[in-house]
Each structure stands twice: as C-alpha cells, then as structure tokens.
mmCIF file with all atom_site columns, C-alpha atoms in Angstrom:
data_model
loop_
_atom_site.group_PDB
_atom_site.id
_atom_site.type_symbol
_atom_site.label_atom_id
_atom_site.label_alt_id
_atom_site.label_comp_id
_atom_site.label_asym_id
_atom_site.label_entity_id
_atom_site.label_seq_id
_atom_site.pdbx_PDB_ins_code
_atom_site.Cartn_x
_atom_site.Cartn_y
_atom_site.Cartn_z
_atom_site.occupancy
_atom_site.B_iso_or_equiv
_atom_site.pdbx_formal_charge
_atom_site.auth_seq_id
_atom_site.auth_comp_id
_atom_site.auth_asym_id
_atom_site.auth_atom_id
_atom_site.pdbx_PDB_model_num
ATOM 1   C CA . UNK A 1 1   ? 4.920   94.935  181.575 1.00 0.00 ? 89  UNK A CA 1
ATOM 2   C CA . UNK A 1 2   ? 1.249   94.161  180.503 1.00 0.00 ? 90  UNK A CA 1
ATOM 3   C CA . UNK A 1 3   ? 0.318   90.653  179.222 1.00 0.00 ? 91  UNK A CA 1
ATOM 4   C CA . UNK A 1 4   ? 0.935   90.285  175.979 1.00 0.00 ? 92  UNK A CA 1
ATOM 5   C CA . UNK A 1 5   ? 2.966   92.489  175.096 1.00 0.00 ? 93  UNK A CA 1
ATOM 6   C CA . UNK A 1 6   ? 6.247   94.915  175.646 1.00 0.00 ? 94  UNK A CA 1
ATOM 7   C CA . UNK A 1 7   ? 4.516   98.519  176.224 1.00 0.00 ? 95  UNK A CA 1
ATOM 8   C CA . UNK A 1 8   ? 1.436   99.730  177.588 1.00 0.00 ? 96  UNK A CA 1
ATOM 9   C CA . UNK A 1 9   ? -0.552  102.549 175.555 1.00 0.00 ? 97  UNK A CA 1
ATOM 10  C CA . UNK A 1 10  ? -2.101  103.398 178.226 1.00 0.00 ? 98  UNK A CA 1
ATOM 11  C CA . UNK A 1 11  ? -0.477  107.142 178.680 1.00 0.00 ? 99  UNK A CA 1
ATOM 12  C CA . UNK A 1 12  ? -0.809  107.568 174.936 1.00 0.00 ? 100 UNK A CA 1
ATOM 13  C CA . UNK A 1 13  ? -4.570  107.393 174.608 1.00 0.00 ? 101 UNK A CA 1
ATOM 14  C CA . UNK A 1 14  ? -4.453  108.772 177.457 1.00 0.00 ? 102 UNK A CA 1
ATOM 15  C CA . UNK A 1 15  ? -2.509  111.745 175.671 1.00 0.00 ? 103 UNK A CA 1
ATOM 16  C CA . UNK A 1 16  ? -4.155  111.540 172.814 1.00 0.00 ? 104 UNK A CA 1
ATOM 17  C CA . UNK A 1 17  ? -8.341  111.267 173.798 1.00 0.00 ? 105 UNK A CA 1
ATOM 18  C CA . UNK A 1 18  ? -6.780  114.391 175.600 1.00 0.00 ? 106 UNK A CA 1
ATOM 19  C CA . UNK A 1 19  ? -5.599  116.080 172.244 1.00 0.00 ? 107 UNK A CA 1
ATOM 20  C CA . UNK A 1 20  ? -8.394  115.411 170.011 1.00 0.00 ? 108 UNK A CA 1
ATOM 21  C CA . UNK A 1 21  ? -11.600 115.725 172.037 1.00 0.00 ? 109 UNK A CA 1
ATOM 22  C CA . UNK A 1 22  ? -13.439 113.152 169.994 1.00 0.00 ? 110 UNK A CA 1
ATOM 23  C CA . UNK A 1 23  ? -14.978 109.489 171.728 1.00 0.00 ? 111 UNK A CA 1
ATOM 24  C CA . UNK A 1 24  ? -16.935 108.062 169.339 1.00 0.00 ? 112 UNK A CA 1
ATOM 25  C CA . UNK A 1 25  ? -17.128 107.277 165.854 1.00 0.00 ? 113 UNK A CA 1
ATOM 26  C CA . UNK A 1 26  ? -20.082 109.424 165.093 1.00 0.00 ? 114 UNK A CA 1
ATOM 27  C CA . UNK A 1 27  ? -18.688 112.925 167.052 1.00 0.00 ? 115 UNK A CA 1
ATOM 28  C CA . UNK A 1 28  ? -16.033 112.796 163.763 1.00 0.00 ? 116 UNK A CA 1
ATOM 29  C CA . UNK A 1 29  ? -16.357 115.141 161.577 1.00 0.00 ? 117 UNK A CA 1
ATOM 30  C CA . UNK A 1 30  ? -15.089 112.683 158.698 1.00 0.00 ? 118 UNK A CA 1
ATOM 31  C CA . UNK A 1 31  ? -15.820 109.013 158.332 1.00 0.00 ? 119 UNK A CA 1
ATOM 32  C CA . UNK A 1 32  ? -13.531 106.919 159.609 1.00 0.00 ? 120 UNK A CA 1
ATOM 33  C CA . UNK A 1 33  ? -12.993 103.274 159.846 1.00 0.00 ? 121 UNK A CA 1
ATOM 34  C CA . UNK A 1 34  ? -10.488 101.139 161.522 1.00 0.00 ? 122 UNK A CA 1
ATOM 35  C CA . UNK A 1 35  ? -9.409  97.572  161.291 1.00 0.00 ? 123 UNK A CA 1
ATOM 36  C CA . UNK A 1 36  ? -7.878  95.701  163.065 1.00 0.00 ? 124 UNK A CA 1
ATOM 37  C CA . UNK A 1 37  ? -7.252  91.524  163.159 1.00 0.00 ? 125 UNK A CA 1
ATOM 38  C CA . UNK A 1 38  ? -9.349  88.723  164.921 1.00 0.00 ? 126 UNK A CA 1
ATOM 39  C CA . UNK A 1 39  ? -5.864  87.218  166.335 1.00 0.00 ? 127 UNK A CA 1
ATOM 40  C CA . UNK A 1 40  ? -8.241  83.291  166.479 1.00 0.00 ? 128 UNK A CA 1
ATOM 41  C CA . UNK A 1 41  ? -10.004 83.450  163.537 1.00 0.00 ? 129 UNK A CA 1
ATOM 42  C CA . UNK A 1 42  ? -7.592  85.074  161.368 1.00 0.00 ? 130 UNK A CA 1
ATOM 43  C CA . UNK A 1 43  ? -9.890  87.430  160.137 1.00 0.00 ? 131 UNK A CA 1
ATOM 44  C CA . UNK A 1 44  ? -10.292 91.523  160.427 1.00 0.00 ? 132 UNK A CA 1
ATOM 45  C CA . UNK A 1 45  ? -12.638 93.212  162.017 1.00 0.00 ? 133 UNK A CA 1
ATOM 46  C CA . UNK A 1 46  ? -13.829 96.736  160.659 1.00 0.00 ? 134 UNK A CA 1
ATOM 47  C CA . UNK A 1 47  ? -15.016 100.009 163.343 1.00 0.00 ? 135 UNK A CA 1
ATOM 48  C CA . UNK A 1 48  ? -16.877 102.399 162.620 1.00 0.00 ? 136 UNK A CA 1
ATOM 49  C CA . UNK A 1 49  ? -19.275 103.081 164.746 1.00 0.00 ? 137 UNK A CA 1
ATOM 50  C CA . UNK A 1 50  ? -18.828 103.602 168.956 1.00 0.00 ? 138 UNK A CA 1
ATOM 51  C CA . UNK A 1 51  ? -16.210 103.828 171.494 1.00 0.00 ? 139 UNK A CA 1
ATOM 52  C CA . UNK A 1 52  ? -12.892 105.245 169.021 1.00 0.00 ? 140 UNK A CA 1
ATOM 53  C CA . UNK A 1 53  ? -10.710 103.937 171.962 1.00 0.00 ? 141 UNK A CA 1
ATOM 54  C CA . UNK A 1 54  ? -10.785 100.097 172.522 1.00 0.00 ? 142 UNK A CA 1
ATOM 55  C CA . UNK A 1 55  ? -11.325 100.169 168.242 1.00 0.00 ? 143 UNK A CA 1
ATOM 56  C CA . UNK A 1 56  ? -8.012  102.535 168.395 1.00 0.00 ? 144 UNK A CA 1
ATOM 57  C CA . UNK A 1 57  ? -6.154  100.536 170.792 1.00 0.00 ? 145 UNK A CA 1
ATOM 58  C CA . UNK A 1 58  ? -7.361  97.469  169.114 1.00 0.00 ? 146 UNK A CA 1
ATOM 59  C CA . UNK A 1 59  ? -5.579  98.725  165.349 1.00 0.00 ? 147 UNK A CA 1
ATOM 60  C CA . UNK A 1 60  ? -2.240  99.646  166.834 1.00 0.00 ? 148 UNK A CA 1
ATOM 61  C CA . UNK A 1 61  ? -1.597  96.399  169.130 1.00 0.00 ? 149 UNK A CA 1
ATOM 62  C CA . UNK A 1 62  ? 0.974   95.201  167.676 1.00 0.00 ? 150 UNK A CA 1
ATOM 63  C CA . UNK A 1 63  ? 2.139   91.576  168.302 1.00 0.00 ? 151 UNK A CA 1
ATOM 64  C CA . UNK A 1 64  ? 4.711   91.540  170.834 1.00 0.00 ? 152 UNK A CA 1
ATOM 65  C CA . UNK A 1 65  ? 5.241   94.980  171.801 1.00 0.00 ? 153 UNK A CA 1
ATOM 66  C CA . UNK A 1 66  ? 1.555   96.034  172.144 1.00 0.00 ? 154 UNK A CA 1
ATOM 67  C CA . UNK A 1 67  ? -0.930  94.642  174.407 1.00 0.00 ? 155 UNK A CA 1
ATOM 68  C CA . UNK A 1 68  ? -4.045  93.074  172.685 1.00 0.00 ? 156 UNK A CA 1
ATOM 69  C CA . UNK A 1 69  ? -7.448  94.366  173.181 1.00 0.00 ? 157 UNK A CA 1
ATOM 70  C CA . UNK A 1 70  ? -10.239 92.093  173.612 1.00 0.00 ? 158 UNK A CA 1
ATOM 71  C CA . UNK A 1 71  ? -13.418 93.359  173.085 1.00 0.00 ? 159 UNK A CA 1
ATOM 72  C CA . UNK A 1 72  ? -16.898 91.530  172.313 1.00 0.00 ? 160 UNK A CA 1
ATOM 73  C CA . UNK A 1 73  ? -15.287 88.572  172.608 1.00 0.00 ? 161 UNK A CA 1
ATOM 74  C CA . UNK A 1 74  ? -13.061 88.584  170.691 1.00 0.00 ? 162 UNK A CA 1
ATOM 75  C CA . UNK A 1 75  ? -9.046  89.240  170.994 1.00 0.00 ? 163 UNK A CA 1
ATOM 76  C CA . UNK A 1 76  ? -8.123  92.097  168.652 1.00 0.00 ? 164 UNK A CA 1
ATOM 77  C CA . UNK A 1 77  ? -4.291  92.966  167.209 1.00 0.00 ? 165 UNK A CA 1
ATOM 78  C CA . UNK A 1 78  ? -3.531  95.682  164.684 1.00 0.00 ? 166 UNK A CA 1
ATOM 79  C CA . UNK A 1 79  ? -5.240  95.287  161.035 1.00 0.00 ? 167 UNK A CA 1
ATOM 80  C CA . UNK A 1 80  ? -1.994  94.553  159.458 1.00 0.00 ? 168 UNK A CA 1
ATOM 81  C CA . UNK A 1 81  ? -1.659  90.750  160.250 1.00 0.00 ? 169 UNK A CA 1
ATOM 82  C CA . UNK A 1 82  ? -5.160  90.932  158.048 1.00 0.00 ? 170 UNK A CA 1
ATOM 83  C CA . UNK A 1 83  ? -4.969  93.637  156.089 1.00 0.00 ? 171 UNK A CA 1
ATOM 84  C CA . UNK A 1 84  ? -1.608  96.586  155.717 1.00 0.00 ? 172 UNK A CA 1
ATOM 85  C CA . UNK A 1 85  ? -2.863  99.323  153.728 1.00 0.00 ? 173 UNK A CA 1
ATOM 86  C CA . UNK A 1 86  ? -6.872  98.630  154.143 1.00 0.00 ? 174 UNK A CA 1
ATOM 87  C CA . UNK A 1 87  ? -7.934  100.569 150.559 1.00 0.00 ? 175 UNK A CA 1
ATOM 88  C CA . UNK A 1 88  ? -10.404 97.998  150.155 1.00 0.00 ? 176 UNK A CA 1
ATOM 89  C CA . UNK A 1 89  ? -12.785 98.713  152.270 1.00 0.00 ? 177 UNK A CA 1
ATOM 90  C CA . UNK A 1 90  ? -13.242 102.535 150.251 1.00 0.00 ? 178 UNK A CA 1
ATOM 91  C CA . UNK A 1 91  ? -13.375 101.399 146.828 1.00 0.00 ? 179 UNK A CA 1
ATOM 92  C CA . UNK A 1 92  ? -17.183 101.069 146.882 1.00 0.00 ? 180 UNK A CA 1
ATOM 93  C CA . UNK A 1 93  ? -17.231 104.424 149.682 1.00 0.00 ? 181 UNK A CA 1
ATOM 94  C CA . UNK A 1 94  ? -15.549 106.285 147.633 1.00 0.00 ? 182 UNK A CA 1
ATOM 95  C CA . UNK A 1 95  ? -15.112 107.526 144.034 1.00 0.00 ? 183 UNK A CA 1
ATOM 96  C CA . UNK A 1 96  ? -11.961 107.929 144.400 1.00 0.00 ? 184 UNK A CA 1
ATOM 97  C CA . UNK A 1 97  ? -8.736  106.765 146.306 1.00 0.00 ? 185 UNK A CA 1
ATOM 98  C CA . UNK A 1 98  ? -5.094  107.360 147.944 1.00 0.00 ? 186 UNK A CA 1
ATOM 99  C CA . UNK A 1 99  ? -3.166  104.661 149.761 1.00 0.00 ? 187 UNK A CA 1
ATOM 100 C CA . UNK A 1 100 ? 0.103   105.390 152.221 1.00 0.00 ? 188 UNK A CA 1
ATOM 101 C CA . UNK A 1 101 ? 1.743   102.650 152.931 1.00 0.00 ? 189 UNK A CA 1
ATOM 102 C CA . UNK A 1 102 ? 3.696   104.116 155.909 1.00 0.00 ? 190 UNK A CA 1
ATOM 103 C CA . UNK A 1 103 ? 5.281   100.390 156.789 1.00 0.00 ? 191 UNK A CA 1
ATOM 104 C CA . UNK A 1 104 ? 9.102   99.860  156.782 1.00 0.00 ? 192 UNK A CA 1
ATOM 105 C CA . UNK A 1 105 ? 11.148  100.058 153.583 1.00 0.00 ? 193 UNK A CA 1
ATOM 106 C CA . UNK A 1 106 ? 13.718  96.973  153.288 1.00 0.00 ? 194 UNK A CA 1
ATOM 107 C CA . UNK A 1 107 ? 17.445  97.808  152.475 1.00 0.00 ? 195 UNK A CA 1
ATOM 108 C CA . UNK A 1 108 ? 18.628  94.916  150.672 1.00 0.00 ? 196 UNK A CA 1
ATOM 109 C CA . UNK A 1 109 ? 21.620  96.262  150.637 1.00 0.00 ? 197 UNK A CA 1
ATOM 110 C CA . UNK A 1 110 ? 22.861  95.531  154.139 1.00 0.00 ? 198 UNK A CA 1
ATOM 111 C CA . UNK A 1 111 ? 23.782  92.468  155.691 1.00 0.00 ? 199 UNK A CA 1
ATOM 112 C CA . UNK A 1 112 ? 23.668  91.827  158.994 1.00 0.00 ? 200 UNK A CA 1
ATOM 113 C CA . UNK A 1 113 ? 22.143  89.600  160.793 1.00 0.00 ? 201 UNK A CA 1
ATOM 114 C CA . UNK A 1 114 ? 18.870  91.733  163.537 1.00 0.00 ? 202 UNK A CA 1
ATOM 115 C CA . UNK A 1 115 ? 18.434  91.157  166.498 1.00 0.00 ? 203 UNK A CA 1
ATOM 116 C CA . UNK A 1 116 ? 15.778  89.592  167.958 1.00 0.00 ? 204 UNK A CA 1
ATOM 117 C CA . UNK A 1 117 ? 12.273  91.694  167.603 1.00 0.00 ? 205 UNK A CA 1
ATOM 118 C CA . UNK A 1 118 ? 13.469  93.475  165.016 1.00 0.00 ? 206 UNK A CA 1
ATOM 119 C CA . UNK A 1 119 ? 13.944  89.263  163.108 1.00 0.00 ? 207 UNK A CA 1
ATOM 120 C CA . UNK A 1 120 ? 10.141  89.881  164.659 1.00 0.00 ? 208 UNK A CA 1
ATOM 121 C CA . UNK A 1 121 ? 9.327   92.684  164.010 1.00 0.00 ? 209 UNK A CA 1
ATOM 122 C CA . UNK A 1 122 ? 10.753  92.057  160.265 1.00 0.00 ? 210 UNK A CA 1
ATOM 123 C CA . UNK A 1 123 ? 8.903   89.219  159.143 1.00 0.00 ? 211 UNK A CA 1
ATOM 124 C CA . UNK A 1 124 ? 5.792   90.383  159.841 1.00 0.00 ? 212 UNK A CA 1
ATOM 125 C CA . UNK A 1 125 ? 6.546   92.833  157.453 1.00 0.00 ? 213 UNK A CA 1
ATOM 126 C CA . UNK A 1 126 ? 7.657   90.878  155.154 1.00 0.00 ? 214 UNK A CA 1
ATOM 127 C CA . UNK A 1 127 ? 4.471   89.395  155.365 1.00 0.00 ? 215 UNK A CA 1
ATOM 128 C CA . UNK A 1 128 ? 2.495   92.120  155.503 1.00 0.00 ? 216 UNK A CA 1
ATOM 129 C CA . UNK A 1 129 ? 3.738   92.808  152.083 1.00 0.00 ? 217 UNK A CA 1
ATOM 130 C CA . UNK A 1 130 ? 3.879   90.013  150.382 1.00 0.00 ? 218 UNK A CA 1
ATOM 131 C CA . UNK A 1 131 ? -0.169  90.050  151.439 1.00 0.00 ? 219 UNK A CA 1
ATOM 132 C CA . UNK A 1 132 ? -0.808  93.563  149.828 1.00 0.00 ? 220 UNK A CA 1
ATOM 133 C CA . UNK A 1 133 ? 1.277   93.182  146.647 1.00 0.00 ? 221 UNK A CA 1
ATOM 134 C CA . UNK A 1 134 ? -0.680  90.473  146.130 1.00 0.00 ? 222 UNK A CA 1
ATOM 135 C CA . UNK A 1 135 ? -4.276  92.681  146.538 1.00 0.00 ? 223 UNK A CA 1
ATOM 136 C CA . UNK A 1 136 ? -2.480  95.324  144.711 1.00 0.00 ? 224 UNK A CA 1
ATOM 137 C CA . UNK A 1 137 ? -2.444  92.712  141.613 1.00 0.00 ? 225 UNK A CA 1
ATOM 138 C CA . UNK A 1 138 ? -6.164  92.232  141.705 1.00 0.00 ? 226 UNK A CA 1
ATOM 139 C CA . UNK A 1 139 ? -7.021  95.688  142.648 1.00 0.00 ? 227 UNK A CA 1
ATOM 140 C CA . UNK A 1 140 ? -5.196  99.312  143.790 1.00 0.00 ? 228 UNK A CA 1
ATOM 141 C CA . UNK A 1 141 ? -6.133  102.055 144.346 1.00 0.00 ? 229 UNK A CA 1
ATOM 142 C CA . UNK A 1 142 ? -6.195  105.264 142.154 1.00 0.00 ? 230 UNK A CA 1
ATOM 143 C CA . UNK A 1 143 ? -3.291  106.620 143.941 1.00 0.00 ? 231 UNK A CA 1
ATOM 144 C CA . UNK A 1 144 ? -0.646  104.493 145.970 1.00 0.00 ? 232 UNK A CA 1
ATOM 145 C CA . UNK A 1 145 ? 1.995   105.824 147.738 1.00 0.00 ? 233 UNK A CA 1
ATOM 146 C CA . UNK A 1 146 ? 4.747   104.300 149.375 1.00 0.00 ? 234 UNK A CA 1
ATOM 147 C CA . UNK A 1 147 ? 6.544   106.686 152.336 1.00 0.00 ? 235 UNK A CA 1
ATOM 148 C CA . UNK A 1 148 ? 10.681  105.911 151.636 1.00 0.00 ? 236 UNK A CA 1
ATOM 149 C CA . UNK A 1 149 ? 11.650  105.525 155.811 1.00 0.00 ? 237 UNK A CA 1
ATOM 150 C CA . UNK A 1 150 ? 14.512  104.126 156.054 1.00 0.00 ? 238 UNK A CA 1
ATOM 151 C CA . UNK A 1 151 ? 16.924  103.731 159.730 1.00 0.00 ? 239 UNK A CA 1
ATOM 152 C CA . UNK A 1 152 ? 13.946  104.560 161.879 1.00 0.00 ? 240 UNK A CA 1
ATOM 153 C CA . UNK A 1 153 ? 12.496  101.311 163.622 1.00 0.00 ? 241 UNK A CA 1
ATOM 154 C CA . UNK A 1 154 ? 8.680   100.682 165.128 1.00 0.00 ? 242 UNK A CA 1
ATOM 155 C CA . UNK A 1 155 ? 10.202  101.844 168.437 1.00 0.00 ? 243 UNK A CA 1
ATOM 156 C CA . UNK A 1 156 ? 12.574  104.985 168.020 1.00 0.00 ? 244 UNK A CA 1
ATOM 157 C CA . UNK A 1 157 ? 9.701   107.498 169.191 1.00 0.00 ? 245 UNK A CA 1
ATOM 158 C CA . UNK A 1 158 ? 11.615  109.785 169.447 1.00 0.00 ? 246 UNK A CA 1
ATOM 159 C CA . UNK A 1 159 ? 12.530  110.334 165.558 1.00 0.00 ? 247 UNK A CA 1
ATOM 160 C CA . UNK A 1 160 ? 9.305   111.857 164.631 1.00 0.00 ? 248 UNK A CA 1
ATOM 161 C CA . UNK A 1 161 ? 10.497  114.855 162.656 1.00 0.00 ? 249 UNK A CA 1
ATOM 162 C CA . UNK A 1 162 ? 13.356  111.693 161.285 1.00 0.00 ? 250 UNK A CA 1
ATOM 163 C CA . UNK A 1 163 ? 10.439  110.801 159.707 1.00 0.00 ? 251 UNK A CA 1
ATOM 164 C CA . UNK A 1 164 ? 8.730   114.208 158.135 1.00 0.00 ? 252 UNK A CA 1
ATOM 165 C CA . UNK A 1 165 ? 11.693  114.602 156.961 1.00 0.00 ? 253 UNK A CA 1
ATOM 166 C CA . UNK A 1 166 ? 12.184  112.089 155.600 1.00 0.00 ? 254 UNK A CA 1
ATOM 167 C CA . UNK A 1 167 ? 8.356   111.147 154.230 1.00 0.00 ? 255 UNK A CA 1
ATOM 168 C CA . UNK A 1 168 ? 9.182   114.742 152.203 1.00 0.00 ? 256 UNK A CA 1
ATOM 169 C CA . UNK A 1 169 ? 9.844   113.514 148.623 1.00 0.00 ? 257 UNK A CA 1
ATOM 170 C CA . UNK A 1 170 ? 6.278   110.900 149.458 1.00 0.00 ? 258 UNK A CA 1
ATOM 171 C CA . UNK A 1 171 ? 4.729   113.597 149.982 1.00 0.00 ? 259 UNK A CA 1
ATOM 172 C CA . UNK A 1 172 ? 5.572   116.407 146.455 1.00 0.00 ? 260 UNK A CA 1
ATOM 173 C CA . UNK A 1 173 ? 5.402   112.672 144.636 1.00 0.00 ? 261 UNK A CA 1
ATOM 174 C CA . UNK A 1 174 ? 1.198   112.871 146.039 1.00 0.00 ? 262 UNK A CA 1
ATOM 175 C CA . UNK A 1 175 ? 0.568   116.386 145.445 1.00 0.00 ? 263 UNK A CA 1
ATOM 176 C CA . UNK A 1 176 ? 1.884   115.937 141.913 1.00 0.00 ? 264 UNK A CA 1
ATOM 177 C CA . UNK A 1 177 ? -0.395  113.044 140.791 1.00 0.00 ? 265 UNK A CA 1
ATOM 178 C CA . UNK A 1 178 ? -3.086  115.342 142.487 1.00 0.00 ? 266 UNK A CA 1
ATOM 179 C CA . UNK A 1 179 ? -2.247  117.557 140.052 1.00 0.00 ? 267 UNK A CA 1
ATOM 180 C CA . UNK A 1 180 ? -2.533  115.574 137.247 1.00 0.00 ? 268 UNK A CA 1
ATOM 181 C CA . UNK A 1 181 ? -5.036  113.975 137.971 1.00 0.00 ? 269 UNK A CA 1
ATOM 182 C CA . UNK A 1 182 ? -7.008  117.521 138.320 1.00 0.00 ? 270 UNK A CA 1
ATOM 183 C CA . UNK A 1 183 ? -5.968  118.816 135.297 1.00 0.00 ? 271 UNK A CA 1
#
C-alpha cells in the first residue's frame, strides 16, 4: 500500500500513456487545464504546460484512496478538494462553457449506515457539492450537466459499462441543450 493512499496508480498511468502517446501539455491537440490542490496550503494549483503525468497523478489523488504527489515542493491532491467542477477556470478563455459534474449523486431515500471508507468519501462529496452550489450562485456555466449515476462507488472500476449506460440521459440532455442554442 503506497504511503498516503490505499491504491497505487503507476500501472494505470503506464497504460494511459501507452494509449495516448502524449507526454506533455504542449503535444496535445486541444488545450488542457488540469486542477490539483496544494494539501498544506489549501490552494488550487493549475497545470497547463510541461509534463502531463505528474499533473494527472496529482489531479486524481483522492485523499486516503490514491497517494498524494509531490511536485515543486508542494504536496498535491485531487483538485476536487478545492474546485470540484472547475469551469470557472475557462470562463476567460472560452466563448462558451459546458460543465459536466461526474460527482456522486446522493441517494436521499437510503437509510443504511455506510462503511468507514464510504463514510469518508461521502463526507468529502458533501463538502464538494456544497462548495460547487455556492460557486454556481455567483456565476454558472452556459450549460451544466450532472450525471445521475447510482449504485456505483468510486472504487468500482469494473462498472464502466454501467456508468456509460446510466450517462445516456445526461448525454441526451446535453445534445438537446446544444441544439437549442444552435438554432
């Protein structure tokens, strides 16, 4: 078990980089911003140039699940800690923004006590959703889509087909909203 997390990510990233064959932000055809959080300073860190691997590792380092990453004397974790849906980082760079929220939807009808890890991750999700709701009061993206994914937990890596199946209504809604704007 890696220090700071339950799951190591090296195998995943080796596979990912073998498939995309890009190593730096500059090699990408579409500009990309990657958001991480400085664990000790509680500040957002934005990556947009240089090596992709460390930025991606930092941006997915969910506290307690995946180990934090050290870059430039900063300990970095998942950017969702400080900015769950970072559409606000694109507002000045884009004519139009579409924000897609893939965070967990809470099942308010359930009344079961979660396990230890699910409890920590659920509390993390509640805090993220509250911060996003406050940000949306200030300025919303042009289109906001939230996936309605149920009965899939963060570590259910074998349920990708189920996630895509459940995402179909959100995809249809996005298409409808885009068509409405283009007419």
